[in-house]
Amino acid sequence: MGADADSLIRPLLRDLHGYVPGEQPKIKGLIKLNTNENPYPPAPAVLKAIRRATDGRLRLYPNPTAEPLRARLAKFHRCAPENIIVGNGSDELLALAVRAFVEPAESSRSNKSRSTVQFFEPSYSLYPVLADIHGASKNAVPLNKDFILPAIEESGSSWDSRAALTFVTSPNAPSGRGYSTSVLENLCLKQTGVVILDEAYVDFADENALELALRHPHVLVARTFSKAYSLCFLRVGYFVGHPALIAALNKIRDSYNVNGLGQVAAETTLDEVSYYRRNFKRIRATRARLVKALDRLGFVVLPSQTNFILARPPKLPASAWLEALREKKILVRWFPYPAVKDYLRITIGADSEADALIAAAKKILAQ
Ligand code: PMP
């Protein structure tokens, strides 16, 4: 036969650059401050619930619509279960949204907006990848200096108020900047397409915009149990929004998209919110301390509303800092993109991890 395997793959995929996740350490004992995980474990009751559910029932399929979890989330957010869809992490739902609301560019040549996925740059680097996978057009709109949201009506802005889908990471990643609900609502009101407010980090912020998903039919809010609720390993995220949009996403979702242990863990998490709120406070306190200490060492640190900071290091290029810190067994994240290449993104770990980072930075500066 001797078929050329590459010729079997869709041309669109041949040139596609897939999403690059944060590095998983191969060396033991590394302090991992590169993927915004929570330094604190899930609540004891959550671990117990997972253990209790780990028995012969693993042979059964989980609830296909995550019904009990959606009922709990609906209570938590004062809405109806029909307003909620749960995903295998919020990443799955972001991908479903592109498939549900955006035409591939080929099929809508006469109306570019119908095939446009719009997002700010820099923001979550998965969005352009999702657009590329779908064969959609991308509209990457630069953030202003210091990663501030630009005024959409600014002349010369390339903003498309008819874009089929607009992603707004709020608070922003990787800058950590928060946006007020009124600014976000103004932006949403200008859009005729769907707007997804990706609130992956919102529990570390001063305010959230969930109400916008319940007030405006074209707005969806994305949340995750990964970051604030220490459940990255189990992959549970969800959208809140208008039942019609949620129903459209449901049509194209895999039948059993959310694993059973993840559903059990997320349900129990909602019984333990006070445990997690204490952790949010601790992380915010560590954040304030770390910002001050790095500031004193000459780093330029952007104000953060998340569980990470974006900091421009002194003396050496950011990529050299990445390697120097790795030598000292601390892993942070550096992105090779023009807008952020001079910065390091550093996850707020536990106090001891922040102390180790500060000590390592002092040593690097003294070298
Ligand atoms: N949105 C943003 C902005 C993120 O940084 C992440 C995590 N990389 C996600 C969504 C996805 O989170 P998850 O799939 O773990 O729910």
Short mmCIF file of N, CA and C in Angstrom, two decimals, residues 9-20 125-136 138:
data_model
loop_
_atom_site.label_atom_id
_atom_site.label_comp_id
_atom_site.label_asym_id
_atom_site.label_seq_id
_atom_site.Cartn_x
_atom_site.Cartn_y
_atom_site.Cartn_z
N ILE A 9 -4.17 13.24 6.38
CA ILE A 9 -4.61 14.23 7.38
C ILE A 9 -5.15 15.47 6.67
N ARG A 10 -6.23 16.04 7.21
CA ARG A 10 -6.82 17.24 6.59
C ARG A 10 -5.75 18.33 6.45
N PRO A 11 -5.71 19.00 5.28
CA PRO A 11 -4.70 20.06 5.08
C PRO A 11 -4.73 21.09 6.21
N LEU A 12 -5.92 21.41 6.70
CA LEU A 12 -6.06 22.40 7.77
C LEU A 12 -5.21 22.02 8.99
N LEU A 13 -5.10 20.72 9.26
CA LEU A 13 -4.36 20.28 10.45
C LEU A 13 -2.86 20.24 10.22
N ARG A 14 -2.46 20.10 8.97
CA ARG A 14 -1.02 19.95 8.71
C ARG A 14 -0.22 21.15 9.20
N ASP A 15 -0.78 22.34 9.03
CA ASP A 15 -0.05 23.55 9.44
C ASP A 15 -0.50 24.07 10.81
N LEU A 16 -1.35 23.32 11.48
CA LEU A 16 -1.92 23.82 12.74
C LEU A 16 -0.92 23.75 13.89
N HIS A 17 -0.83 24.83 14.66
CA HIS A 17 -0.03 24.79 15.87
C HIS A 17 -0.98 24.52 17.04
N GLY A 18 -0.84 23.38 17.65
CA GLY A 18 -1.73 23.02 18.76
C GLY A 18 -1.42 23.83 20.00
N TYR A 19 -2.28 23.77 20.99
CA TYR A 19 -2.09 24.46 22.26
C TYR A 19 -0.91 23.83 23.00
N VAL A 20 -0.09 24.67 23.60
CA VAL A 20 1.07 24.15 24.35
C VAL A 20 0.79 24.31 25.85
N SER A 125 -4.24 31.65 25.50
CA SER A 125 -3.68 31.28 24.18
C SER A 125 -4.39 30.08 23.55
N LEU A 126 -5.38 29.53 24.22
CA LEU A 126 -6.17 28.45 23.60
C LEU A 126 -7.14 28.99 22.54
N TYR A 127 -7.64 30.23 22.71
CA TYR A 127 -8.70 30.72 21.80
C TYR A 127 -8.29 30.67 20.32
N PRO A 128 -7.11 31.22 19.95
CA PRO A 128 -6.75 31.15 18.52
C PRO A 128 -6.60 29.71 18.02
N VAL A 129 -6.16 28.83 18.91
CA VAL A 129 -6.01 27.42 18.50
C VAL A 129 -7.39 26.83 18.20
N LEU A 130 -8.36 27.13 19.03
CA LEU A 130 -9.73 26.61 18.81
C LEU A 130 -10.28 27.14 17.49
N ALA A 131 -10.00 28.41 17.20
CA ALA A 131 -10.47 29.00 15.93
C ALA A 131 -9.80 28.28 14.76
N ASP A 132 -8.51 28.05 14.87
CA ASP A 132 -7.77 27.38 13.78
C ASP A 132 -8.30 25.95 13.56
N ILE A 133 -8.56 25.24 14.63
CA ILE A 133 -9.05 23.86 14.51
C ILE A 133 -10.36 23.83 13.73
N HIS A 134 -11.17 24.88 13.95
CA HIS A 134 -12.50 24.94 13.34
C HIS A 134 -12.46 25.54 11.93
N GLY A 135 -11.31 26.07 11.53
CA GLY A 135 -11.23 26.75 10.24
C GLY A 135 -11.97 28.07 10.27
N ALA A 136 -12.01 28.71 11.42
CA ALA A 136 -12.68 30.00 11.57
C ALA A 136 -11.68 31.14 11.35
N LYS A 138 -9.83 34.60 12.69
CA LYS A 138 -9.47 35.11 14.02
C LYS A 138 -9.40 36.63 13.97
#
